[in-house]
Coordinates of C-alpha atoms and ligand atoms in Angstrom, one line a residue:
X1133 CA -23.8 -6.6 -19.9
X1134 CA -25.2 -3.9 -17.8
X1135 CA -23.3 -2.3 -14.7
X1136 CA -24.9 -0.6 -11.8
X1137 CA -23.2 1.1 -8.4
X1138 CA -25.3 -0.7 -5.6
X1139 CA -25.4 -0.6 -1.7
X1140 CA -23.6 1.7 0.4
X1141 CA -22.3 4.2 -1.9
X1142 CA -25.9 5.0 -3.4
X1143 CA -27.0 4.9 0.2
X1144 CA -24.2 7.2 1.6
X1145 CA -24.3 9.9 -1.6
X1146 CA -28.6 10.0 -1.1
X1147 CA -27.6 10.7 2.5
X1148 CA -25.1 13.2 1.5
X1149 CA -22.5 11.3 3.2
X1150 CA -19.0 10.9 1.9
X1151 CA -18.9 7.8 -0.2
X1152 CA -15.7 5.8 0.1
X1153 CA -16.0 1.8 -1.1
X1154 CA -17.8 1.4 -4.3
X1155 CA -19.6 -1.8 -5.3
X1156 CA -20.8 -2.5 -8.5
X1157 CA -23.2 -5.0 -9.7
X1158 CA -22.8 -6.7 -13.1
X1159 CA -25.8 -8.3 -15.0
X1160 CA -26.4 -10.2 -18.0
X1161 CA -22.7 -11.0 -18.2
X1162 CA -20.6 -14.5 -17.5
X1163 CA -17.4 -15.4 -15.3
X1164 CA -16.0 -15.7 -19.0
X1165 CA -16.7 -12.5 -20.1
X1166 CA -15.5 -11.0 -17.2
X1167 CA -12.7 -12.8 -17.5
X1168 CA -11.4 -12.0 -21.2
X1169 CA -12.5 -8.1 -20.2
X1170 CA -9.6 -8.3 -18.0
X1171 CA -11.4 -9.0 -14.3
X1172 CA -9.7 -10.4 -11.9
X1173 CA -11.4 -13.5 -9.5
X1174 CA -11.7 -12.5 -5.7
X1175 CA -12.0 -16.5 -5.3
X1176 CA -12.7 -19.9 -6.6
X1177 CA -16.7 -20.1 -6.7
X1178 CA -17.4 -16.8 -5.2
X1179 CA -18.9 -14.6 -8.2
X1180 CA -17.1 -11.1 -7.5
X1181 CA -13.8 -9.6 -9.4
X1182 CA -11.6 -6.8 -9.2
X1183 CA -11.7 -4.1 -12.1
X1184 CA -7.9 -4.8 -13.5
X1185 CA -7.3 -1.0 -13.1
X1186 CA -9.1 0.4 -10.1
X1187 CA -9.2 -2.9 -7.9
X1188 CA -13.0 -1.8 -7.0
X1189 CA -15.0 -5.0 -6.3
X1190 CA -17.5 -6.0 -9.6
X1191 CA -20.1 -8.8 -8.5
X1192 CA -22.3 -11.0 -10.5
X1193 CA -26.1 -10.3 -10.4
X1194 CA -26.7 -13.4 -8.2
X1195 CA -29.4 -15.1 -6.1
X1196 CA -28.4 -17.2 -2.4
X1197 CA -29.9 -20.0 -1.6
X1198 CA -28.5 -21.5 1.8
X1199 CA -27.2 -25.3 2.2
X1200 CA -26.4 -25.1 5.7
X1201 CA -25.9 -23.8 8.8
X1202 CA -22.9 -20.7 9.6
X1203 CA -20.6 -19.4 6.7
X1204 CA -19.0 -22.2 5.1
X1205 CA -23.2 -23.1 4.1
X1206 CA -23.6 -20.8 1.4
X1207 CA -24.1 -21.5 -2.4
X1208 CA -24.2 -18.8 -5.2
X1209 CA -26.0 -19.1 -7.9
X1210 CA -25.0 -16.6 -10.9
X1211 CA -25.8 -16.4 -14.4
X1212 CA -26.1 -14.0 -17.1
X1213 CA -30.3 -14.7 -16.2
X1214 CA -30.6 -13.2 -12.9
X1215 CA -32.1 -9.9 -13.0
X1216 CA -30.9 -7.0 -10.8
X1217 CA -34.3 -6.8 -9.1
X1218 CA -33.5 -10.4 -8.0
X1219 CA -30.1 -9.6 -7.0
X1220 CA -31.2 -6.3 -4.8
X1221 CA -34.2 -8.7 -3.4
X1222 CA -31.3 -10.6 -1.2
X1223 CA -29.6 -7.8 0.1
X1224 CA -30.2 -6.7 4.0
X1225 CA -31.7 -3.6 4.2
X1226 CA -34.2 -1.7 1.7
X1227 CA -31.5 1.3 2.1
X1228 CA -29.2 -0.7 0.7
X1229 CA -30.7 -2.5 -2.1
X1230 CA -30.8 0.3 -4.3
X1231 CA -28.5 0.7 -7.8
X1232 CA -27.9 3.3 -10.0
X1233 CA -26.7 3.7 -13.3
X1234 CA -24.0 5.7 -15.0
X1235 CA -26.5 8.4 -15.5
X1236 CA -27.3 7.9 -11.8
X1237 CA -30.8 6.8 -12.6
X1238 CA -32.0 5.1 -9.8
X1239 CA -33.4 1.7 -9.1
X1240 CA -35.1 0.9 -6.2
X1241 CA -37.6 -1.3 -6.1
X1242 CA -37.9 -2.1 -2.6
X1243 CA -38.3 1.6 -1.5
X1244 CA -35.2 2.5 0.0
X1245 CA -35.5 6.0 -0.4
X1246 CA -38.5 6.2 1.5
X1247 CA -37.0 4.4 4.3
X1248 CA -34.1 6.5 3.9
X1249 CA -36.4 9.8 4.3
X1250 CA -38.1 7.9 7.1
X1251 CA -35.3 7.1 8.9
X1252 CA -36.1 3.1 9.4
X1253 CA -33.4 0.4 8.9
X1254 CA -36.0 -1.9 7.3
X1255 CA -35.2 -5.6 5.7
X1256 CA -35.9 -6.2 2.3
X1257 CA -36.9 -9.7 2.4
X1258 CA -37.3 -13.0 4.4
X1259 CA -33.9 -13.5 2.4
X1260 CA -32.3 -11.8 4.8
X1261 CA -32.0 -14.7 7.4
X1262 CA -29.9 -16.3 4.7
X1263 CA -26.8 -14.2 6.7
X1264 CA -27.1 -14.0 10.6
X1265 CA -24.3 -11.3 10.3
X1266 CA -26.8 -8.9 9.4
X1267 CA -27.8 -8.9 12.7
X1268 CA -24.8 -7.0 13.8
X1269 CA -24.6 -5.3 11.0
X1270 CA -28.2 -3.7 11.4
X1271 CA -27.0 -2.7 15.3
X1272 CA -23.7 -1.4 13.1
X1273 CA -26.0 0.9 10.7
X1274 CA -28.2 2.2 14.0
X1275 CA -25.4 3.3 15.6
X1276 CA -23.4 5.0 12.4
X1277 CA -26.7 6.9 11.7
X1278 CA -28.2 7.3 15.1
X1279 CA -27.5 10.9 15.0
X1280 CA -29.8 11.1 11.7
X1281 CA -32.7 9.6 13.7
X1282 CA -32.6 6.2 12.3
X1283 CA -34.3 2.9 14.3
X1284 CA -34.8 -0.5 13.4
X1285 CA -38.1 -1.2 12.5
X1286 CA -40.3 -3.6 14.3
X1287 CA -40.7 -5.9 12.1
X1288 CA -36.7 -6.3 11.3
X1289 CA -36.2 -6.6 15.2
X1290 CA -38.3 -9.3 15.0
X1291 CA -36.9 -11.0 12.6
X1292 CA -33.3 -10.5 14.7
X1293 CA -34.9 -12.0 17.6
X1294 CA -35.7 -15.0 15.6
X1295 CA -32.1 -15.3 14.3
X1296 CA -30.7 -14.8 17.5
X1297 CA -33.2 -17.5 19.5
X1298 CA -32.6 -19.7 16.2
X1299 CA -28.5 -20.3 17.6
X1300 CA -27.7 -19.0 13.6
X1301 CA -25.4 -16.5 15.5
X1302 CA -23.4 -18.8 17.4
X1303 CA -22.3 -19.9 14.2
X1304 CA -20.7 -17.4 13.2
X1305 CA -17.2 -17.1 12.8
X1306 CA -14.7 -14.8 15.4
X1307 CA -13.2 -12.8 12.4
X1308 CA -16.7 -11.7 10.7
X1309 CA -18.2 -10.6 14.2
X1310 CA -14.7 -9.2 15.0
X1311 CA -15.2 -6.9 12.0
X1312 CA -18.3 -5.6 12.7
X1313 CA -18.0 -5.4 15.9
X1314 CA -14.6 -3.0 15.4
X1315 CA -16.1 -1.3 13.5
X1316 CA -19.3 -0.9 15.1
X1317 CA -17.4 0.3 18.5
X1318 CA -15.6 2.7 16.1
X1319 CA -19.1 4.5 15.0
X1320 CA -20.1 8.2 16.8
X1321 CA -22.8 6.4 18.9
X1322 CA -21.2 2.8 19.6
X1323 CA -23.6 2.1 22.8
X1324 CA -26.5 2.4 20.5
X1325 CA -24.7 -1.0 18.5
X1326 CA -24.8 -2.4 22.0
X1327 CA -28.3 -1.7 22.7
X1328 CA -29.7 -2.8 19.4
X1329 CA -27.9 -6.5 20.3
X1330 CA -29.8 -6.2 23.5
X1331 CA -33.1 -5.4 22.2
X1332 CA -33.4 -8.3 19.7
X1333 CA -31.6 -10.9 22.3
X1334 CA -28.1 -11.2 20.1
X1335 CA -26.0 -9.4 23.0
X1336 CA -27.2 -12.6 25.3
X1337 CA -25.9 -14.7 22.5
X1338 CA -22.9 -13.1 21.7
X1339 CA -21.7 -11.3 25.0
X1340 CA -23.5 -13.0 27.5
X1341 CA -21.2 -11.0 29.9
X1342 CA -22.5 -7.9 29.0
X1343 CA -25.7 -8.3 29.0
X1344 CA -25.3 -9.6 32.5
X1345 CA -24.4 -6.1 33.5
X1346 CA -28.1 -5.4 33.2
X1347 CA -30.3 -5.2 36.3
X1348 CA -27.0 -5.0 38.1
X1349 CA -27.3 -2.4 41.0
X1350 CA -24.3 0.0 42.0
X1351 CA -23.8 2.1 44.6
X1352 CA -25.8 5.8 43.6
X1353 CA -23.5 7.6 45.6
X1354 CA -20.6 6.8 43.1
X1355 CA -23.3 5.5 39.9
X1356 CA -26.2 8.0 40.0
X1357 CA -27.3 5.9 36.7
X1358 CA -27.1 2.8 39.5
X1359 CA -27.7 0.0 36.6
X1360 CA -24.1 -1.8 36.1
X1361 CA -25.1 -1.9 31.9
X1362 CA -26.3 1.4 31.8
X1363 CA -23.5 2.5 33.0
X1364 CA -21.4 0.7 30.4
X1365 CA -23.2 1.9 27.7
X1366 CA -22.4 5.9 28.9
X1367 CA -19.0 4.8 29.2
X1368 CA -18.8 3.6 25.3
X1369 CA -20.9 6.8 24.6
X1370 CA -18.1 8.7 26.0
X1371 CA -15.3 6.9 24.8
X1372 CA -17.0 8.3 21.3
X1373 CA -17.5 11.6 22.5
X1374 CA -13.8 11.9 23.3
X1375 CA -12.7 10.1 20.0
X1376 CA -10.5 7.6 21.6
X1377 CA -9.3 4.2 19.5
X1378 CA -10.4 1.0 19.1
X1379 CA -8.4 -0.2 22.5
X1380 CA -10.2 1.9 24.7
X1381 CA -13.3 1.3 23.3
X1382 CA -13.1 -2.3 23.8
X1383 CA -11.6 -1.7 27.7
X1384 CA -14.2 0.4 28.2
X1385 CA -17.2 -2.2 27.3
X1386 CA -15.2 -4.8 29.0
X1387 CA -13.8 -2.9 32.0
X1388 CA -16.8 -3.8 34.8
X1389 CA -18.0 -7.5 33.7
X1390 CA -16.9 -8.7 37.2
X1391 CA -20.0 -7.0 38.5
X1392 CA -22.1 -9.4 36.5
X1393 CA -20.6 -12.1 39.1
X1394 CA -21.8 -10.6 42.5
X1395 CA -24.1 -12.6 44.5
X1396 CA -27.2 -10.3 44.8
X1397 CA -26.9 -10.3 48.5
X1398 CA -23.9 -8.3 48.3
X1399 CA -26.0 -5.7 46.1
X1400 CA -25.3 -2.9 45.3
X1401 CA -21.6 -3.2 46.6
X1402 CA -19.4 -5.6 44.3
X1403 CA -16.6 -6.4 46.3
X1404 CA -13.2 -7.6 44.4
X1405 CA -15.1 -6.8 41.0
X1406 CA -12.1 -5.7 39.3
X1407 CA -10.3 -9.4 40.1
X1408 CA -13.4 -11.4 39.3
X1409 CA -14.0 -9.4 35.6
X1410 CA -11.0 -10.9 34.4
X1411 CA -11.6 -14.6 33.4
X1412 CA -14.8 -13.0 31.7
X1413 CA -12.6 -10.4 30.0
X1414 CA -10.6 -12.7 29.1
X1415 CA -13.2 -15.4 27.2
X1416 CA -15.0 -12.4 25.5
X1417 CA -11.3 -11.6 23.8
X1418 CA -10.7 -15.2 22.7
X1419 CA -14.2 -15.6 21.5
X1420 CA -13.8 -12.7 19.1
X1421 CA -9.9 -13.5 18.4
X1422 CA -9.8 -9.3 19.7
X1423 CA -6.3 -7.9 18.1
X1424 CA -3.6 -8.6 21.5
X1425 CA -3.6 -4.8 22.1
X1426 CA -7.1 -4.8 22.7
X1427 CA -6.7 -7.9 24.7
X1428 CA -4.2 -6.9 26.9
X1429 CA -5.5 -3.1 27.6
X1430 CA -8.8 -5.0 27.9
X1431 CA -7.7 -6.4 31.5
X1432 CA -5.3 -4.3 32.2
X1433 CA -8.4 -1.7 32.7
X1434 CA -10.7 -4.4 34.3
X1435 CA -7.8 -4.7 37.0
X1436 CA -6.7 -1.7 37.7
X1437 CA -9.1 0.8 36.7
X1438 CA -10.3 1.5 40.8
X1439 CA -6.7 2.3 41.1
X1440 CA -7.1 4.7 38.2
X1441 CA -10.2 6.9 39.9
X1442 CA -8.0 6.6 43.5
X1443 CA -4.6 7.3 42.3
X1444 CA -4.5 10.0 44.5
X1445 CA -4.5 8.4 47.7
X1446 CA -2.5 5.5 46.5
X1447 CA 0.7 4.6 48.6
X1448 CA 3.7 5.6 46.3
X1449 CA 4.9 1.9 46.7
X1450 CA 0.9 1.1 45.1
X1451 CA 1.5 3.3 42.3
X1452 CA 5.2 1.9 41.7
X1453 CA 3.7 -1.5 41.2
X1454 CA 1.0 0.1 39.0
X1455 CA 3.7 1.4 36.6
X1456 CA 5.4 -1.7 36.7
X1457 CA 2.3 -3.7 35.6
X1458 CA 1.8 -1.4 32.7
X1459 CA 5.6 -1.2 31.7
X1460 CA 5.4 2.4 31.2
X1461 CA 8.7 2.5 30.8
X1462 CA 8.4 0.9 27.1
X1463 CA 4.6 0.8 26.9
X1464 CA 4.0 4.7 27.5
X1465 CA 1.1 4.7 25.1
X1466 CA -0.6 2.0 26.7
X1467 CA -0.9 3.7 30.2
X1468 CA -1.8 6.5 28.6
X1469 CA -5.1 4.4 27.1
X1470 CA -5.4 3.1 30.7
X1471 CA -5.9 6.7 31.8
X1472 CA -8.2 7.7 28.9
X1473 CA -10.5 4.3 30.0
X1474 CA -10.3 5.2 33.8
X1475 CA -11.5 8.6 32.7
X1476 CA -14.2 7.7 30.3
X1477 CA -15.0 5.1 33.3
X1478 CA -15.6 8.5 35.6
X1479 CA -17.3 10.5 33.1
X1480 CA -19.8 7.6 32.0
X1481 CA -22.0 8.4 35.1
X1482 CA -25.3 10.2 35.0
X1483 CA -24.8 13.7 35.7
X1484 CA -21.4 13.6 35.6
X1485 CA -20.3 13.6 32.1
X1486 CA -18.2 16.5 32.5
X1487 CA -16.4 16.3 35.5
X1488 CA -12.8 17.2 35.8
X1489 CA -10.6 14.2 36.3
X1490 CA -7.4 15.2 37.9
X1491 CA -6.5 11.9 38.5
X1492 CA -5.4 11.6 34.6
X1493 CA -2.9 14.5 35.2
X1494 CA -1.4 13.2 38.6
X1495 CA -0.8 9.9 36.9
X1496 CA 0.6 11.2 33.8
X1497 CA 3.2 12.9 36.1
X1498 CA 3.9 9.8 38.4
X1499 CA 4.7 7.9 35.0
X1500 CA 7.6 10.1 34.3
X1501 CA 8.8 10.8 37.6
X1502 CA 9.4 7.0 37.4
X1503 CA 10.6 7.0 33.9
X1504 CA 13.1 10.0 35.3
X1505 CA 15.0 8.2 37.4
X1506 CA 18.1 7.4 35.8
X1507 CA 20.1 4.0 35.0
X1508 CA 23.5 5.6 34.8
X1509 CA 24.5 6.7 38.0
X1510 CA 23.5 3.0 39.4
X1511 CA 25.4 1.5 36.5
X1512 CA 28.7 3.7 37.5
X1513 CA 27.9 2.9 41.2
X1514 CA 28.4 -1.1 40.1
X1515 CA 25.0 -2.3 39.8
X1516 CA 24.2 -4.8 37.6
X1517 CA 21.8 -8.1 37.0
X1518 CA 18.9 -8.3 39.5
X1519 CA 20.5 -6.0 41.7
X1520 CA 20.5 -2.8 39.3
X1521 CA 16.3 -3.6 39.4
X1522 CA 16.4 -3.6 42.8
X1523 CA 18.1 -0.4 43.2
X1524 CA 16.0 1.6 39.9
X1525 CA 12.8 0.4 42.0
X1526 CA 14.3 1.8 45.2
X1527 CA 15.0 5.1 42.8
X1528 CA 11.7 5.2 41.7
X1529 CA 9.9 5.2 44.4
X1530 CA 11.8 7.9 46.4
X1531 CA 11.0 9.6 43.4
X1532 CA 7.5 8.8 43.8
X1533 CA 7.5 9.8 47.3
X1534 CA 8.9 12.9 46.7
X1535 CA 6.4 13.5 44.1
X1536 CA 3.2 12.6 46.4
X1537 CA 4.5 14.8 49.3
X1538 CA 4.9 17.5 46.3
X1539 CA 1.5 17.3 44.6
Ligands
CTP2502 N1 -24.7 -6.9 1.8 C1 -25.7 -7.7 2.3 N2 -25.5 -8.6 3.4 C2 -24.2 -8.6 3.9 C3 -23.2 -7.8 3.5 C4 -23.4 -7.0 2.4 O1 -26.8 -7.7 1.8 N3 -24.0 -9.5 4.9 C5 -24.9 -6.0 0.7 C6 -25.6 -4.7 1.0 O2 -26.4 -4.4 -0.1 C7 -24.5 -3.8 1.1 C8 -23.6 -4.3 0.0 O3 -23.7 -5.7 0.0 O4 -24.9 -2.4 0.9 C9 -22.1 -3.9 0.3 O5 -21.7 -4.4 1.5 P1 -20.5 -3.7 2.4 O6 -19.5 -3.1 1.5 O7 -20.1 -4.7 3.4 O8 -21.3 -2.6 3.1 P2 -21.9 -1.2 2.8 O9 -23.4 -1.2 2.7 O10 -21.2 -0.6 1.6 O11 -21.6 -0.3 4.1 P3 -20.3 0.3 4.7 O12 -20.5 1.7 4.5 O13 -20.5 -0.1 6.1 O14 -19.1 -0.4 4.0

């Protein structure tokens, strides 16, 4: 039996990249053998074990042949036969379908390093329709090494515009896109994952809602960009730029698909957009099973962000019920997010990527006037039940008018 290191780790160390997960390859060996050397099965027919001290993952040199449509429509075929050649032949991308030995000799039949000195994301084979993941996971690698200079090439974005006309994608299951869509959003350049699904037609097929956005016109006095997707997309970029988590990232992608509802006769103005974004926000979450505290900041910011960029001129009794909504009083990380989306939502405009944002400060301070105000004096005054809310709101917001005649 022969073991190689294969995909990203020889990838990521001919890159000079850190090089975290290693997966090996295993040929000319049997689910026996592995066995009796002490492996341990991942699962019942799939052909991959864990090394019974380091837990890395050890696969079988296999070949895919799809039964079906989706997932569940795989079959493997292993055996000690299959070469590594024909096991790197089924991989996604040339880049990754090299191995190396333990003498880091390289194998690479389907030129990887060139395309990795190239800079093209490139697909090895027709093979790789076998698994319409790849699709997002080719928009994933574009936007991890966008900053290298890597594209797709033509011929692979072809060949994801097939998949995604074919309906393969719509088979795909919530938790697989889920993951590489977090983790995608999580990359230094997410728009460019965003833009990839766009140019090969997936982002109609998988977030219809965003690529709605599109062709949208806004207002150039507030959107100099004036396209509504556009605009998203510098949004993500500069949820990146400012390193903020998964939540906001999502929020921020999420946070204007009410404007993909406007009639166009009310062009360039979208009235209510904030309101009419939610059911959509609200689908796109389900359809990916999102985690619930990307869900809930998710339309949270599609409702209130316009309150965010105005919370200056908001009535203190507008900016009580804000902080109410967003239970700052035991959620003060989530309003928090809410003001690092609102910001990112005023900095993703063209020309105005570095604008100040005072707004973020103001309502930073409004949040702990309100968490200020103090329980026990209304307690000792005999407050209790519904009425000891009633009075804390009435607190509050004399606090919060002081604080608005104040600032
Ligand atoms: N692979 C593939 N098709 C998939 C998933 C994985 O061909 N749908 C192959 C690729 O050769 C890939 C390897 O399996 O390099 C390991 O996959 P994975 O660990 O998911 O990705 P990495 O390439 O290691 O990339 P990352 O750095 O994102 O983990």
């Amino acid at each position: 039996m022969q073991i190689f290191k294969v995909g990203g780790a020889v990838r990521d160390r001919l890159l000079g990249k850190p090089v975290t997960d290693i997966d090996w390859v295993v040929v000319g060996a049997t689910t026996e053998e592995m066995l009796a050397q002490g492996y341990r099965p991942v699962g019942a027919d799939f052909p991959v074990f864990l090394h019974p001290k380091s837990g890395a993952e050890y696969a079988l040199a296999r070949t895919e042949r799809k039964s079906g449509r989706g997932y569940g429509g795989f079959t493997f075929h292993a055996s000690p036969e299959v070469t590594l050649e024909e096991d790197l032949i089924r991989r996604d991308l040339t880049i990754n379908a090299m191995a190396e030995d333990d003498q880091q000799n390289l194998t690479d039949p389907y030129h990887g390093q060139r395309d990795l000195e190239a800079r093209v994301l490139r697909h090895v084979s027709p093979a790789f329709a076998e698994d319409p993941l790849r699709v997002l996971r080719v928009a994933r690698f574009a936007a991890r090494y966008a900053d290298l200079g890597f594209t797709v090439a033509p011929e692979t974005l072809d060949l994801m515009r097939q998949l995604s006309e074919s309906g393969e994608l719509e088979a795909l299951t919530a938790e697989r896109s889920w993951k590489e869509i977090s983790r995608a959003l999580m990359e230094d350049q997410p728009q460019v994952f965003i833009q990839v699904l766009r140019d090969c037609g997936a982002l109609k097929v998988l977030m219809p809602e965003v690529d709605a956005l599109f062709g949208v016109p806004q207002p150039e006095i507030h959107h100099p960009e004036i396209d509504s997707g556009i605009h998203t997309l510098s949004v993500l970029e500069q949820s990146a730029r400012h390193k903020q988590p998964l939540t906001v990232r999502w929020a921020c992608l999420l946070h204007d698909l009410g404007k993909g509802l406007t009639p166009e006769e009310e062009w360039p103005r979208h009235i209510a957009h904030e309101h009419k974004g939610l059911k959509l926000i609200k689908v796109v979450n389900e359809r990916f099973k999102a985690p619930k505290d990307c869900q809930e900041l998710a339309l949270l910011v599609g409702q209130y962000h316009t309150h965010g960029h105005r919370a200056l001129e908001l009535k203190a009794s507008t900016l009580l019920e804000l902080l109410q909504s967003f239970d700052v009083y035991r959620r003060p990380q989530r309003f928090e997010e809410f003001i690092a989306a609102c910001e990112m939502d005023a900095r993703g405009r063209k020309g105005l990527e570095d604008r100040s944002y005072p707004q973020a400060d103001y309502l930073r301070g409004a949040a702990s006037v309100a968490r200020g105000v103090a329980v026990q004096p209304l307690l000792e005054k005999g407050f209790k039940g519904p009425e000891l809310g009633e009075a804390l709101k009435r607190e509050r917001l004399k606090a919060l008018k002081a604080y608005k005649e104040n600032a």
